[in-house]
Amino acid sequence: MANILFVDDHQIVIDGIKGLLEGEENFSGFFEAKNGSEAMEIISTEAIDLVLLDINLPDKSGFDICRDIKKENDQIKIIALTMHDNAGYIKKMVNAGVDGYLLKNTGKQELLTAIQQVLSGERYFSKEVTDSLLASQLQIKKPKTSDFIQKLTRREKEILRLIIEEKTTEDIAAELFISPTTVISHRKNLLRKLNAKNTAGLVRKVFEFGLLDD
């Protein structure tokens, strides 16, 4: 059973989201904060499992609050729930350590799916968010500041793109007509080449260095 903290300075938004989640299984408690200070106070006193975090808040930005929460307890999962679909906002939240990113026009079913996936240790980005990121990668050429960027093969870039799109090993294997074992081998090579420990690290490298610009 998960305890969820809503961090948003608009009560009508909190009430609406809470209304969607109340009555659903696996949720034991709901907590509310209207700014970063209130959020950190609740986190220090309650066993919070998941934070639904807005970006525009009175005292601190969602970017800073996300970092503060992860510094306090990196086991707490965070999903950004915001109106901003700008790639710059998304990348800053990813760099701050966010586990998921949804827009406020998200429906109930996707919200529940995102929460379940993030609580299980995965990451979740809505299709609109993924599309925004990919579009920005196509439009903006970033300076490639690390030698390891040049070491990625065409196949590794294909697999990396599918990983960012939340595809499973089996999905990637089917789409590229290769075996799951081959996908796993490529993923290990990506982790090694990009000096990343896990999928979250791969995501950060993509956004930091523009690995999918080509």
XYZ file of C-alpha atoms in Angstrom:
214
model
C 0.000 0.000 0.000
C 1.469 3.322 -1.084
C 1.334 6.763 0.500
C 1.078 9.527 -2.091
C 2.020 13.182 -1.659
C 0.481 15.797 -3.977
C 2.590 18.945 -4.401
C 0.634 21.640 -6.231
C -0.380 25.178 -5.291
C -3.832 24.813 -6.852
C -6.253 23.043 -4.522
C -8.651 22.298 -7.355
C -5.910 20.291 -9.077
C -5.133 18.318 -5.922
C -8.826 17.636 -5.346
C -9.263 16.464 -8.919
C -6.317 14.078 -8.864
C -7.231 12.755 -5.444
C -10.755 12.143 -6.694
C -9.352 9.982 -9.492
C -7.261 7.893 -7.111
C -9.539 7.514 -4.104
C -11.163 4.121 -4.009
C -8.397 2.492 -6.032
C -6.491 -0.408 -4.522
C -2.878 -0.134 -3.365
C -3.154 3.420 -2.015
C -3.146 3.759 1.759
C -2.902 7.505 2.324
C -2.935 10.872 0.576
C -0.994 13.953 1.690
C -0.991 17.511 0.332
C 1.574 20.300 0.054
C 1.284 23.652 -1.681
C 5.014 24.430 -1.836
C 8.450 22.937 -1.382
C 8.723 23.708 2.320
C 5.484 21.919 3.115
C 6.516 19.000 0.930
C 9.853 18.531 2.699
C 8.197 18.781 6.108
C 5.746 16.012 5.210
C 8.510 13.844 3.771
C 10.495 14.167 6.989
C 7.574 12.984 9.125
C 5.575 10.590 6.932
C 6.457 7.421 5.019
C 5.858 8.786 1.527
C 6.251 6.361 -1.373
C 5.359 8.579 -4.341
C 5.232 12.317 -5.021
C 3.098 13.846 -7.777
C 4.967 17.102 -8.307
C 4.067 20.269 -10.186
C 6.893 22.400 -11.582
C 5.630 25.946 -10.947
C 5.410 26.432 -7.181
C 5.568 29.531 -4.954
C 8.832 29.042 -3.071
C 10.924 26.692 -5.203
C 10.772 25.201 -8.651
C 9.812 21.588 -9.132
C 13.368 20.977 -10.348
C 14.829 22.049 -7.000
C 12.175 20.231 -4.987
C 12.817 17.039 -6.932
C 16.528 17.265 -6.133
C 15.812 18.006 -2.471
C 13.501 15.009 -2.145
C 15.951 12.635 -3.820
C 18.745 13.939 -1.599
C 16.598 13.381 1.489
C 15.421 9.921 0.426
C 16.258 8.526 -2.993
C 13.797 5.665 -2.481
C 10.863 8.057 -2.869
C 9.493 7.971 -6.411
C 8.591 11.231 -8.157
C 6.309 11.859 -11.123
C 6.175 15.367 -12.553
C 2.547 16.290 -13.223
C 2.498 19.581 -15.076
C 1.134 21.562 -18.003
C 4.621 22.012 -19.481
C 5.444 19.824 -22.483
C 8.521 21.867 -23.380
C 11.548 19.628 -23.886
C 13.694 21.948 -21.792
C 11.476 21.449 -18.746
C 11.395 17.703 -19.278
C 15.175 17.452 -19.544
C 15.682 19.522 -16.399
C 13.328 17.260 -14.473
C 15.124 14.172 -15.776
C 18.450 15.641 -14.685
C 16.918 16.371 -11.276
C 16.121 12.674 -10.887
C 12.420 12.440 -11.726
C 11.028 8.932 -12.276
C 8.161 9.913 -14.563
C 6.634 12.859 -16.410
C 2.954 13.381 -17.210
C 0.911 16.281 -18.504
C -2.112 17.509 -16.570
C -4.439 16.467 -19.377
C -3.565 12.841 -18.595
C -6.542 10.518 -18.164
C -7.184 8.326 -15.149
C -6.016 5.090 -16.733
C -2.670 6.477 -17.845
C -2.163 8.089 -14.443
C -2.765 4.747 -12.730
C -0.461 2.995 -15.191
C 2.288 5.550 -14.611
C 1.993 5.281 -10.828
C 2.071 1.491 -10.902
C 5.068 1.417 -13.234
C 7.063 3.972 -11.262
C 6.318 2.305 -7.921
C 7.573 -0.963 -9.392
C 10.936 0.658 -10.114
C 10.458 1.567 -13.771
C 10.263 4.989 -15.400
C 7.248 6.417 -17.212
C 6.981 9.199 -19.775
C 3.721 9.876 -21.572
C 3.655 9.709 -25.366
C 3.342 13.505 -25.617
C 6.436 13.888 -23.471
C 8.432 11.355 -25.477
C 7.352 13.009 -28.738
C 8.453 16.409 -27.448
C 11.862 15.070 -26.488
C 12.411 13.307 -29.788
C 11.301 16.390 -31.734
C 13.782 18.551 -29.850
C 16.562 16.073 -30.582
C 15.801 16.324 -34.292
C 15.651 20.129 -34.306
C 18.545 21.080 -32.051
C 22.101 20.018 -32.698
C 23.977 19.933 -29.430
C 27.753 19.969 -29.219
C 28.966 16.454 -28.591
C 31.217 16.906 -25.607
C 32.378 13.372 -24.948
C 34.350 10.896 -27.013
C 32.030 8.016 -26.148
C 29.299 9.516 -28.332
C 31.272 8.594 -31.433
C 31.564 4.987 -30.252
C 27.881 4.163 -30.620
C 26.992 1.971 -33.590
C 23.867 2.456 -35.673
C 22.277 -0.585 -34.030
C 23.115 0.674 -30.546
C 21.478 4.013 -31.334
C 18.368 2.185 -32.562
C 18.184 0.183 -29.357
C 18.887 3.252 -27.226
C 16.006 5.112 -28.876
C 13.642 2.204 -28.184
C 14.799 2.021 -24.561
C 13.952 5.721 -24.172
C 10.514 4.938 -25.611
C 9.958 2.480 -22.719
C 10.110 -0.619 -24.954
C 10.822 -3.940 -23.238
C 13.608 -6.286 -24.285
C 11.059 -8.482 -26.032
C 9.497 -5.494 -27.823
C 12.890 -4.320 -29.061
C 13.832 -7.798 -30.241
C 10.591 -8.128 -32.207
C 10.851 -4.663 -33.762
C 14.462 -5.096 -34.873
C 14.150 -8.793 -35.778
C 16.886 -9.871 -33.387
C 16.917 -12.151 -30.364
C 16.297 -10.927 -26.793
C 19.800 -12.168 -25.942
C 21.241 -9.850 -28.590
C 19.243 -6.930 -27.184
C 20.577 -7.651 -23.698
C 24.119 -7.774 -25.087
C 23.674 -4.396 -26.825
C 22.205 -2.919 -23.635
C 25.261 -4.054 -21.658
C 27.498 -2.444 -24.272
C 25.502 0.801 -24.027
C 25.838 0.849 -20.245
C 29.588 0.301 -20.567
C 30.168 2.818 -23.373
C 28.072 5.536 -21.745
C 29.404 4.830 -18.268
C 25.863 4.354 -16.937
C 24.739 2.017 -14.165
C 21.146 1.489 -15.259
C 18.375 2.628 -17.601
C 17.956 5.892 -15.688
C 21.619 6.637 -16.362
C 21.158 5.964 -20.069
C 18.224 8.397 -20.172
C 20.310 11.119 -18.532
C 23.166 10.622 -21.000
C 20.778 10.900 -23.950
C 19.419 14.242 -22.773
C 22.770 15.585 -21.597
C 24.756 14.851 -24.742
C 22.095 14.655 -27.448
C 22.975 11.088 -28.329
C 19.979 10.688 -30.634
C 20.540 13.862 -32.639
C 21.648 11.932 -35.705
